Every structure is written in structure tokens, then in C-alpha cells.
Short mmCIF file of N, CA, C and O in Angstrom, two decimals:
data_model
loop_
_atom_site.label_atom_id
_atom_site.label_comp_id
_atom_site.label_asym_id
_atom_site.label_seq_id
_atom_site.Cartn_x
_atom_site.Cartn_y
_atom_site.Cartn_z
N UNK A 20 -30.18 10.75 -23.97
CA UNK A 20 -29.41 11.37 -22.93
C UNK A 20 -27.92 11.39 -23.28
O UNK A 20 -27.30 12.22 -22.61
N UNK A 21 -27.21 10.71 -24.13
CA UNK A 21 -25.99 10.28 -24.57
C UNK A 21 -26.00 11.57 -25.42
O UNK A 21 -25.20 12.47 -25.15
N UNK A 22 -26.79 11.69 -26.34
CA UNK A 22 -26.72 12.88 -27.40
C UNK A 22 -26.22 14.33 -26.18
O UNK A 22 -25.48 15.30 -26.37
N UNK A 23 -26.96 13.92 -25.03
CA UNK A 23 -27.04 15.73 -24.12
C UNK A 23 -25.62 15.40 -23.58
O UNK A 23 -25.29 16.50 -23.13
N UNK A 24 -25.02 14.91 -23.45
CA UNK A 24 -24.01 14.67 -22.54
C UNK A 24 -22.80 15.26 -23.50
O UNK A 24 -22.00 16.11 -23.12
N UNK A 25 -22.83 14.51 -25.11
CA UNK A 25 -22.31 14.44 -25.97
C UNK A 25 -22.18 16.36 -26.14
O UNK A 25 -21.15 17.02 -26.33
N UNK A 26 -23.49 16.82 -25.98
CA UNK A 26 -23.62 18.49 -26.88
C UNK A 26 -23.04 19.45 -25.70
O UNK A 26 -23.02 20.67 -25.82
N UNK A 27 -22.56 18.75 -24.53
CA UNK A 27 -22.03 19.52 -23.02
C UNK A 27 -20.58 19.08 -23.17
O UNK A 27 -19.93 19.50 -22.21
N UNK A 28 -19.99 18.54 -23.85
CA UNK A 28 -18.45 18.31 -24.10
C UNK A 28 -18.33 17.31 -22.79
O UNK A 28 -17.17 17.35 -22.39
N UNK A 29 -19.15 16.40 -21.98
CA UNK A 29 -19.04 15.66 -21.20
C UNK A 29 -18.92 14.10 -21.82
O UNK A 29 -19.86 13.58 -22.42
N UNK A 30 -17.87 13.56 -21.65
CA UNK A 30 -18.20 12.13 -22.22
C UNK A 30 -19.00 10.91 -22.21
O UNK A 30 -18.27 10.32 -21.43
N UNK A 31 -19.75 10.22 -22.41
CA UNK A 31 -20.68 9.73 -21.76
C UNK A 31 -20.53 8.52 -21.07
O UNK A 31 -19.92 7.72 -21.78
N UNK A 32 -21.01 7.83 -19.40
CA UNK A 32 -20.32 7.46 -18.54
C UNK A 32 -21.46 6.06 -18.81
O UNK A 32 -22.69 6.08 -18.94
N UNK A 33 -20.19 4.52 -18.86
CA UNK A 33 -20.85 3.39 -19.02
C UNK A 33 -21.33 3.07 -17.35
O UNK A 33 -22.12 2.17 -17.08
N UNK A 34 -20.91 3.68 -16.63
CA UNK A 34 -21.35 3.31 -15.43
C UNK A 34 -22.48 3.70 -14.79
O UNK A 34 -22.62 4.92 -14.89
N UNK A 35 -23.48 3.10 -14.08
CA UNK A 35 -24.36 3.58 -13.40
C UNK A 35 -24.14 5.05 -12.03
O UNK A 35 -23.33 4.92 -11.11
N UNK A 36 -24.69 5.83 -12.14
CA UNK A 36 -24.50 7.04 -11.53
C UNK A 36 -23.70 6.68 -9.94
O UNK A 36 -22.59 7.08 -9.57
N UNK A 37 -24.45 6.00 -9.35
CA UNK A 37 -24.28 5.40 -7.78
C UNK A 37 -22.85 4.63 -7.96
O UNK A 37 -22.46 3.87 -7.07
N UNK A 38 -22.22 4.83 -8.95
CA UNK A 38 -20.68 3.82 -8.88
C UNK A 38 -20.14 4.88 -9.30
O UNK A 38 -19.17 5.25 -8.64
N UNK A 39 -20.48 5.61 -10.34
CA UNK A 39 -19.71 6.42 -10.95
C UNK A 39 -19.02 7.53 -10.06
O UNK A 39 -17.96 7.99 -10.47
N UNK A 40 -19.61 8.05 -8.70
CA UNK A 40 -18.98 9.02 -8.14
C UNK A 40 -18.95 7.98 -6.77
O UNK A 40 -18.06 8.49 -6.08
N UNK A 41 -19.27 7.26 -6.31
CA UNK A 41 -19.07 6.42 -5.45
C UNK A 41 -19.60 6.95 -4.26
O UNK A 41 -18.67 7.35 -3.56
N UNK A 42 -20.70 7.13 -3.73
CA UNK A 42 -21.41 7.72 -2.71
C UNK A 42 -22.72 7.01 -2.52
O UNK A 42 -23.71 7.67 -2.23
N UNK A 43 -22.82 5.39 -2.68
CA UNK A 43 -23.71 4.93 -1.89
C UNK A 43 -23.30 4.52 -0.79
O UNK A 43 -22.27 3.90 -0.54
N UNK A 44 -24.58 5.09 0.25
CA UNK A 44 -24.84 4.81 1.43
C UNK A 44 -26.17 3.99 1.56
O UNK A 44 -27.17 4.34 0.93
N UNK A 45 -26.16 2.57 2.61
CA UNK A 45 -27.47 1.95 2.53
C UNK A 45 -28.29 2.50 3.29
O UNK A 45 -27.84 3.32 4.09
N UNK A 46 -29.47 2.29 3.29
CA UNK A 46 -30.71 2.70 3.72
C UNK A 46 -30.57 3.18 5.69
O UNK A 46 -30.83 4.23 6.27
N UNK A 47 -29.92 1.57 6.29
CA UNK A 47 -29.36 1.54 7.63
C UNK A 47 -28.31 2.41 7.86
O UNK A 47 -28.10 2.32 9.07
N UNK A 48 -27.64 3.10 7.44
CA UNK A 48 -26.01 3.94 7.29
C UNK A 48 -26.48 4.97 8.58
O UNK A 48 -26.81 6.11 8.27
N UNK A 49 -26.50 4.69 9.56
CA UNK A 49 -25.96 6.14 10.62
C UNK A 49 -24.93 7.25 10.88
O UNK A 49 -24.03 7.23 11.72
N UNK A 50 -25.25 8.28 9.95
CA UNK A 50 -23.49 8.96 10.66
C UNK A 50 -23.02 9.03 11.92
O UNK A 50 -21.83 8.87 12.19
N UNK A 51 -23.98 9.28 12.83
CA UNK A 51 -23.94 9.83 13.68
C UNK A 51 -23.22 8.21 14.43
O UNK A 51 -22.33 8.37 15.27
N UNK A 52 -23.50 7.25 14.20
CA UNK A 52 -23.22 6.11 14.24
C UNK A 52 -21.97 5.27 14.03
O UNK A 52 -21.18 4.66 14.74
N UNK A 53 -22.14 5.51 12.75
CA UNK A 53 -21.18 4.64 12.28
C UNK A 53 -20.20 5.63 11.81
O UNK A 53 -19.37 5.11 11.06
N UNK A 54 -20.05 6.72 11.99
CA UNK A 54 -18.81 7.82 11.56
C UNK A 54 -18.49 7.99 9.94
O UNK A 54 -18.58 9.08 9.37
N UNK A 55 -18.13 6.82 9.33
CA UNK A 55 -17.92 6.89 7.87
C UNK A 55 -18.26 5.06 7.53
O UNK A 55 -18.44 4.05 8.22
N UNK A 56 -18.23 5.34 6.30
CA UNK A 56 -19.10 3.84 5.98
C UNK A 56 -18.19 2.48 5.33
O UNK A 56 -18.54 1.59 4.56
N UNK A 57 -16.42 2.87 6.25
CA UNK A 57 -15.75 1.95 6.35
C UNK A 57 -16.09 1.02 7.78
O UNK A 57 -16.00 -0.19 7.99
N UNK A 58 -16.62 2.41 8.81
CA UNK A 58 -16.86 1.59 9.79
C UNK A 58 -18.52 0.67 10.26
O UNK A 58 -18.91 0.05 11.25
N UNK A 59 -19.06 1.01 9.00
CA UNK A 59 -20.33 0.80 8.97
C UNK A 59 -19.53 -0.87 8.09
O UNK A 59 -19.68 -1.91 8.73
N UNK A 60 -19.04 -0.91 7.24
CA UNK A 60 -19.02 -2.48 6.80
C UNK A 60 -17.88 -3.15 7.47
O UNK A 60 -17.38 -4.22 7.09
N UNK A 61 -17.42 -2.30 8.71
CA UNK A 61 -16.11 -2.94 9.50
C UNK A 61 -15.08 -3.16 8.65
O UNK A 61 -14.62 -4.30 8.75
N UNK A 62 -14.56 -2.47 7.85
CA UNK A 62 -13.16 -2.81 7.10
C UNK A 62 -12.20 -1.26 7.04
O UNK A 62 -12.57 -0.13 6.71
N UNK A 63 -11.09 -1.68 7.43
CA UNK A 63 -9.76 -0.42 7.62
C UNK A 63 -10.29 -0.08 5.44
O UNK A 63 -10.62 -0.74 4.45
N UNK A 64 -10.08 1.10 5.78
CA UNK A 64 -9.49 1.80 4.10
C UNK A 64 -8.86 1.34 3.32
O UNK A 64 -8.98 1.21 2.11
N UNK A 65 -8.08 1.03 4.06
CA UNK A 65 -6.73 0.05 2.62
C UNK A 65 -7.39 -1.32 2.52
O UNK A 65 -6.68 -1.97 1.76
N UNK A 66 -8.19 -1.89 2.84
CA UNK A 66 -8.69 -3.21 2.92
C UNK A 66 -7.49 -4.21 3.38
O UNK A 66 -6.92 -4.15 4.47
N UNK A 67 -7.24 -5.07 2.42
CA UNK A 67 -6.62 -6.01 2.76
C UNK A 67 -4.66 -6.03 2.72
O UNK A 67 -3.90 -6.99 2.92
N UNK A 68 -4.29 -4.35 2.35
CA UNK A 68 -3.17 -4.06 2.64
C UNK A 68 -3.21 -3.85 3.95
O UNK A 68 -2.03 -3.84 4.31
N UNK A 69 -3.95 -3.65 4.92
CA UNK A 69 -3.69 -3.35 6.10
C UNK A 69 -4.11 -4.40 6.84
O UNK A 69 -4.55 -3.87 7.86
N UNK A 70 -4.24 -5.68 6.94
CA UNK A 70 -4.51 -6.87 7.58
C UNK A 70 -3.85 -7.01 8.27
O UNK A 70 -4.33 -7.68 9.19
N UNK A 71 -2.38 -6.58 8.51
CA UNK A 71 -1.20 -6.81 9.68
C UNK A 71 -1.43 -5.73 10.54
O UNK A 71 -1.59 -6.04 11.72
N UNK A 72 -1.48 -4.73 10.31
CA UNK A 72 -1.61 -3.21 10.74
C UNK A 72 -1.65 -3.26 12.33
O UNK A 72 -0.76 -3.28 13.18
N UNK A 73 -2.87 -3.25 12.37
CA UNK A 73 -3.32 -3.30 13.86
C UNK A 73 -2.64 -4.56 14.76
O UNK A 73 -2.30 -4.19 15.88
N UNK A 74 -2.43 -5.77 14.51
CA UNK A 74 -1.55 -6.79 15.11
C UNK A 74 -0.22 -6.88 15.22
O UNK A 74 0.24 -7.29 16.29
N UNK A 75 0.65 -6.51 14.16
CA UNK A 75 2.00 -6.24 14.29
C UNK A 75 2.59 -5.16 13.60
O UNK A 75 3.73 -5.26 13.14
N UNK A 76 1.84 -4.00 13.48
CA UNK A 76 2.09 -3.12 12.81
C UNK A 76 3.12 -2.80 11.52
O UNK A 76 4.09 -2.06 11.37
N UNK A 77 2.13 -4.06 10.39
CA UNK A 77 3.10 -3.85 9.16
C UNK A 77 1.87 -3.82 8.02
O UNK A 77 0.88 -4.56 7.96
N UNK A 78 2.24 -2.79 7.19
CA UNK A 78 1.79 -2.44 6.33
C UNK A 78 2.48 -2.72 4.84
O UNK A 78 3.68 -2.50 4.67
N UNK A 79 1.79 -3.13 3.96
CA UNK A 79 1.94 -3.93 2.20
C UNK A 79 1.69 -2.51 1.67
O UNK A 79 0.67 -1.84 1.53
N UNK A 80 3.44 -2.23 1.32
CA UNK A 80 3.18 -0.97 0.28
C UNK A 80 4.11 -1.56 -0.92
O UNK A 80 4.82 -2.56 -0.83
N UNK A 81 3.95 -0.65 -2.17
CA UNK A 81 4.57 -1.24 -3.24
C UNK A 81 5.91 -0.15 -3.24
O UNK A 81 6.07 1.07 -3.24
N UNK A 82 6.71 -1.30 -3.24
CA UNK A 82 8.45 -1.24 -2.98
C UNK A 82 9.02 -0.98 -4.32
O UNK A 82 8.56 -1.66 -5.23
N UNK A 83 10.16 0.11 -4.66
CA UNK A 83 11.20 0.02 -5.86
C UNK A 83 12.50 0.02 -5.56
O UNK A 83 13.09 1.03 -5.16
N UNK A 84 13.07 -1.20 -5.75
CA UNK A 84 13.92 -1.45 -5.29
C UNK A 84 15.45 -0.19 -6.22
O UNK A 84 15.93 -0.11 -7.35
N UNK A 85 15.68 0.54 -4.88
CA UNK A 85 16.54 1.51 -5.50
C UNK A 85 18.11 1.21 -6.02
O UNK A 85 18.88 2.15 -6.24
N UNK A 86 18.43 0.11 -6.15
CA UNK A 86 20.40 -0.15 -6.44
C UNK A 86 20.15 -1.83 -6.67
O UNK A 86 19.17 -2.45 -6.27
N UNK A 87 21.30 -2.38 -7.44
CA UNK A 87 20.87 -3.71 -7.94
C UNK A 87 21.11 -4.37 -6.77
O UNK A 87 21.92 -4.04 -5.90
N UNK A 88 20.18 -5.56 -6.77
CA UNK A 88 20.52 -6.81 -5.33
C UNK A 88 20.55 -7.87 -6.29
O UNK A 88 19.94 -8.03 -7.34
N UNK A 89 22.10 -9.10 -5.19
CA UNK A 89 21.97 -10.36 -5.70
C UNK A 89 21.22 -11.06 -4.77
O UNK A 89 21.79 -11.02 -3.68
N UNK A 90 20.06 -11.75 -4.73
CA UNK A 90 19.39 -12.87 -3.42
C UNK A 90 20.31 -13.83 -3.16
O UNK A 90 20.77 -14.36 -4.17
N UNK A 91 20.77 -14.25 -2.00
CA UNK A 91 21.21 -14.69 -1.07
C UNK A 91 21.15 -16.30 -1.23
O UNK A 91 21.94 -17.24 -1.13
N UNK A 92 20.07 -16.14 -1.46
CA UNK A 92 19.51 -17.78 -1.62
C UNK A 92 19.75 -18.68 -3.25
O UNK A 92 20.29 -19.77 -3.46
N UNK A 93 19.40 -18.16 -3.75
CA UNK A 93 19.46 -18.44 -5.05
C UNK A 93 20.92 -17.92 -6.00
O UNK A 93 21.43 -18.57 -6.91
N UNK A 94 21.32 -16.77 -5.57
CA UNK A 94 21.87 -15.62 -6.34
C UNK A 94 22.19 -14.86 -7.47
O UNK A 94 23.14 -14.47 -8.15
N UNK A 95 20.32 -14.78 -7.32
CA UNK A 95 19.71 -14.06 -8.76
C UNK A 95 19.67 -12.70 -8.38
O UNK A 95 19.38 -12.18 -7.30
N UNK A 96 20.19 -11.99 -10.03
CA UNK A 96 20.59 -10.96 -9.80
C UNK A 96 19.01 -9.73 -10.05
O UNK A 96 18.27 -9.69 -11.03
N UNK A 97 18.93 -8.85 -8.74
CA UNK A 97 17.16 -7.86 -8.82
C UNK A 97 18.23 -6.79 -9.05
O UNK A 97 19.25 -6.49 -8.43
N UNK A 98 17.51 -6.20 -10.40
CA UNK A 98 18.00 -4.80 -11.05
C UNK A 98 17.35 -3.73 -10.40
O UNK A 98 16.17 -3.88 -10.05
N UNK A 99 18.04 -2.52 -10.15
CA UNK A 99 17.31 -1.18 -9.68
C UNK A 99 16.36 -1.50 -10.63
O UNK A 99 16.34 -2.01 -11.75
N UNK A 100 15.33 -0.87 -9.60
CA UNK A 100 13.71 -0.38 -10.32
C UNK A 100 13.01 -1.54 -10.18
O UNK A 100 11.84 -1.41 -10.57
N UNK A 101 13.29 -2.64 -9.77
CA UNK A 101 12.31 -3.70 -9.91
C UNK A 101 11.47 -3.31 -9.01
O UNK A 101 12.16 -2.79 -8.13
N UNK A 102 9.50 -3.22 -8.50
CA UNK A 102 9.00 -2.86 -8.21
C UNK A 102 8.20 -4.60 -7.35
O UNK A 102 7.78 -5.55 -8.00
N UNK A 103 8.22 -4.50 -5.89
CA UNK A 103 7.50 -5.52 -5.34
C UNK A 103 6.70 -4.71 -4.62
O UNK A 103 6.62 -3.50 -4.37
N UNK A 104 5.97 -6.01 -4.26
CA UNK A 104 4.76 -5.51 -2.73
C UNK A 104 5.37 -6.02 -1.55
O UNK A 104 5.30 -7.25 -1.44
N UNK A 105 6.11 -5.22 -0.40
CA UNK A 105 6.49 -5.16 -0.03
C UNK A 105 5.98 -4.58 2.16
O UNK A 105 5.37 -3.53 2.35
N UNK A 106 6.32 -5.38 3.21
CA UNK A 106 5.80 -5.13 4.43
C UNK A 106 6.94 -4.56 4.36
O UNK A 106 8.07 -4.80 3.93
N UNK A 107 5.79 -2.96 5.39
CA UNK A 107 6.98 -1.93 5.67
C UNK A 107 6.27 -2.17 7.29
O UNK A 107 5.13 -2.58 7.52
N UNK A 108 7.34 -1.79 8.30
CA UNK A 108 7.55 -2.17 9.61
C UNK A 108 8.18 -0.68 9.96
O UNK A 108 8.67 -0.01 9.06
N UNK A 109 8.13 -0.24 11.21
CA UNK A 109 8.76 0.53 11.62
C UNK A 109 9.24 -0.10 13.19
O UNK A 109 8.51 -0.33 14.15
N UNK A 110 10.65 -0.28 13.09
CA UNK A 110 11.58 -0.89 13.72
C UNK A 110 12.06 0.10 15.20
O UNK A 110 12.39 -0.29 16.32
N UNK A 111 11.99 0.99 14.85
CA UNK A 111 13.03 2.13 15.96
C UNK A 111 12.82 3.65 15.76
O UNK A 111 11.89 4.14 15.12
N UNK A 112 13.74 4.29 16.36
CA UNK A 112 13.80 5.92 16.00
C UNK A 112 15.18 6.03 15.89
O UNK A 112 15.96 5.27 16.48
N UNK A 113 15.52 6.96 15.13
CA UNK A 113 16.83 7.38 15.46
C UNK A 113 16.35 9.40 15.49
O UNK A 113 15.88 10.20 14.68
N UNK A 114 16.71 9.44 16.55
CA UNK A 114 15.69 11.01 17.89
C UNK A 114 14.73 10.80 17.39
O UNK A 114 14.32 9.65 17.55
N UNK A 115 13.60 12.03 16.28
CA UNK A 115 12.59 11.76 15.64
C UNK A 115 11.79 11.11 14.65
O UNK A 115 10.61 11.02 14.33
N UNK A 116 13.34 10.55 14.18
CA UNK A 116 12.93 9.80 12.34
C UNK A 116 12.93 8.28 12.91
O UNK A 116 13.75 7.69 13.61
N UNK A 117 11.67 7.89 12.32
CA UNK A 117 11.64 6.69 12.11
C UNK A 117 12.67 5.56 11.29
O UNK A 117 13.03 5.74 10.12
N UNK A 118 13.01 4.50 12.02
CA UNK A 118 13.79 3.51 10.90
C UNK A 118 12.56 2.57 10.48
O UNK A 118 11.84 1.91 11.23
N UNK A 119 12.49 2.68 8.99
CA UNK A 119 11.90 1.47 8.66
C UNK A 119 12.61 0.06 8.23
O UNK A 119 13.83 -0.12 8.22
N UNK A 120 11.57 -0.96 7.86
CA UNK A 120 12.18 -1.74 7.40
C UNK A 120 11.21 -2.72 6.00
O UNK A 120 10.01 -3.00 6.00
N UNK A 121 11.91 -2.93 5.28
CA UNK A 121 10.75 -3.20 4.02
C UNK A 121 11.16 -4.33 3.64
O UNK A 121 12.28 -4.36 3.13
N UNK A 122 10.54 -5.35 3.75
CA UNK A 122 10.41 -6.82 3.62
C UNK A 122 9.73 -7.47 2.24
O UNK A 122 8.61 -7.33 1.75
N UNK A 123 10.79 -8.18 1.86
CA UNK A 123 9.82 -8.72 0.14
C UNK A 123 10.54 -10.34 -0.25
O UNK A 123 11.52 -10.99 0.12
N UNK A 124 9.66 -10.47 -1.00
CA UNK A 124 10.16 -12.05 -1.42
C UNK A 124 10.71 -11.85 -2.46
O UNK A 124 10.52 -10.87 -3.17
N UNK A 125 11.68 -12.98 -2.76
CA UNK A 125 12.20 -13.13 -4.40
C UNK A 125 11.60 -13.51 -5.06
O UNK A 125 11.00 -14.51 -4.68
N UNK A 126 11.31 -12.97 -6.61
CA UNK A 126 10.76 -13.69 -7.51
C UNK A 126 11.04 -14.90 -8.04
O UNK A 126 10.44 -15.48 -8.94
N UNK A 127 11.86 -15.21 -7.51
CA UNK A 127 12.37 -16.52 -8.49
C UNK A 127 12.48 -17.74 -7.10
O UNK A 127 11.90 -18.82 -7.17
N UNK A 128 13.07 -17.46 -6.25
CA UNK A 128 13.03 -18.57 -5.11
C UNK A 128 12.23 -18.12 -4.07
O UNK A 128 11.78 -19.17 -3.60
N UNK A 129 11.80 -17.27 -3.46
CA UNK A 129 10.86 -17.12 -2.44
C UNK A 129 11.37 -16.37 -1.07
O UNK A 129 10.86 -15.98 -0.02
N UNK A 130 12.83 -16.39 -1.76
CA UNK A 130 13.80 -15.77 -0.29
C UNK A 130 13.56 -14.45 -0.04
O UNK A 130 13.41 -13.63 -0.94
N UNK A 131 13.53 -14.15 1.30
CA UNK A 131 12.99 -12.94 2.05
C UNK A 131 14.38 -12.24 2.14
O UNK A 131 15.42 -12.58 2.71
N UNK A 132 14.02 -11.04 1.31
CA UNK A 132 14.81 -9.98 1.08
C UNK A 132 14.09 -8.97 2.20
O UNK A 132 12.91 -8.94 2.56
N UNK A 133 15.66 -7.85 2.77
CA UNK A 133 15.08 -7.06 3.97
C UNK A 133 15.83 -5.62 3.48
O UNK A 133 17.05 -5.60 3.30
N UNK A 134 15.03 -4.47 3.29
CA UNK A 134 16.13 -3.10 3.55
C UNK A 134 15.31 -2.54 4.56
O UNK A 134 14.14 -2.74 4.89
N UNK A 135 16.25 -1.76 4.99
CA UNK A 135 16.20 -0.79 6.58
C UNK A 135 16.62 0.62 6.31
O UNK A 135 17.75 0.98 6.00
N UNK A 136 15.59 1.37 6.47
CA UNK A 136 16.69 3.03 6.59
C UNK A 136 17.42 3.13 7.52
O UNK A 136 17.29 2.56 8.60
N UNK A 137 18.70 4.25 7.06
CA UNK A 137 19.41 4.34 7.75
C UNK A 137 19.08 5.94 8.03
O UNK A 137 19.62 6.69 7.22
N UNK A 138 18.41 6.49 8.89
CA UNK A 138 18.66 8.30 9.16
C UNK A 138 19.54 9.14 9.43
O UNK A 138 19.57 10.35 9.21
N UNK A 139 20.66 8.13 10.17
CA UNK A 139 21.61 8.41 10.77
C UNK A 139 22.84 9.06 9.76
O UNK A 139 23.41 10.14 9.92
N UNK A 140 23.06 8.04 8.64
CA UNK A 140 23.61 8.10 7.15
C UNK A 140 23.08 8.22 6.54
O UNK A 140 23.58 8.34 5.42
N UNK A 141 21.68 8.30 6.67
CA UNK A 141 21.14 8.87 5.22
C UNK A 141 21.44 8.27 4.06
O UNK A 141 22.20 8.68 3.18
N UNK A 142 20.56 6.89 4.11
CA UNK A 142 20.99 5.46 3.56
C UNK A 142 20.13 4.74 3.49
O UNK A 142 19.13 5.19 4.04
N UNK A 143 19.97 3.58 2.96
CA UNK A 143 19.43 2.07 2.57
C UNK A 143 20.51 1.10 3.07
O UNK A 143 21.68 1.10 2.68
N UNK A 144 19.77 -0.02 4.34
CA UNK A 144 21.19 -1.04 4.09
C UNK A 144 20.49 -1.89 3.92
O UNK A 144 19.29 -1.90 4.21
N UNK A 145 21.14 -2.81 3.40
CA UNK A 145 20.58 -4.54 2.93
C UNK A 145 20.84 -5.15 4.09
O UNK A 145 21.93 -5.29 4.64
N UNK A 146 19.27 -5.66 4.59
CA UNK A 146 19.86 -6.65 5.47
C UNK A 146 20.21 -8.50 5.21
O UNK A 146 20.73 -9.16 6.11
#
């Protein structure tokens, strides 16, 4: 079967079919039921980035930190581009735009670094 796959310019796949396109459903799976089969194993989509979500509405997205920061605590110097995982919060409005706020630890001491949009200025401030 490797040879047929090979003579179709298809590469041939180490994975079992049922992983490879990702469309098992178990035997019990109701649509009509269970809607989609995140809610059939009870878990949000993002899995365990969204564990805050529903309780205090903060979500673990991966942060790049845009302009250099010194931490506060320590005062080690984070170069633009350093990339964390980061709780984003949405704090307020300013009329329609949301202010967020994106929360991360330091790598080196543990200190909780905060930026906030600004819509108003059309900005990043350090909190």
C-alpha cells in the first residue's frame, strides 16, 4: 500500500487513518445530543488555556513582548520580542474597543509583569 501511495505523489502517512484526519467519534457520540464532541467529553476547545475563562474571564495566550522592559523586582532587562504565555483579561471599554490587559511572569524572578491597551492613544502602557 506504501508503493500505491508512493505512485499517487501522496506521501505515505505513519499514522493510523482515525488520527490522521482526526474524526473519531465513539460508538455513544449523539449529535443531536451532544452538539460537537468537545461537549460530549465536557472540555472547552482550548483545553486547558481556557481554565480561567468561564470564572474570571482570563484567557492564556502567547504574548510578544513589543519594546524592551526592565522587571521591577529584580531589574532584569526583557528585550522586544521576548515571547511569554501570558493571561489576557479584558478590563473596560473605551466606547466600543475593548481595553485589555496581559499579565506574565518574569523569567528570572517570578515578578508579575502587566501591559494594558491603551485605545484612546493608541498604545501599550506598562503597568
Amino acid at each position: 500500500s506504501q508503493k500505491e501511495n508512493l505512485a499517487t505523489n501522496d506521501t505515505p502517512s505513519k499514522m493510523p487513518k482515525s488520527q490522521a484526519v482526526n474524526k473519531f467519534y465513539p460508538a455513544d457520540f449523539d449529535p443531536k445530543k451532544h452538539k460537537n464532541i468537545n461537549n460530549y467529553v465536557g472540555q472547552h476547545p482550548l483545553r486547558e488555556r481556557a481554565r480561567k475563562l468561564h470564572t474570571e474571564g482570563i484567557l492564556v495566550v502567547r504574548f510578544e513582548l513589543p519594546f524592551n522592559v526592565w522587571c521591577e523586582h529584580c531589574e532584569n532587562h526583557i528585550g522586544a520580542g521576548v515571547r511569554f504565555n501570558a493571561e489576557k483579561q479584558k478590563v473596560g471599554n473605551y466606547y466600543s474597543s475593548p481595553i485589555l490587559r496581559f499579565s506574565f511572569k518574569c523569567h528570572q524572578c517570578g515578578g508579575k509583569i502587566q501591559i494594558e491597551t491603551d485605545p484612546k492613544l493608541c498604545h501599550l502602557s506598562l503597568l
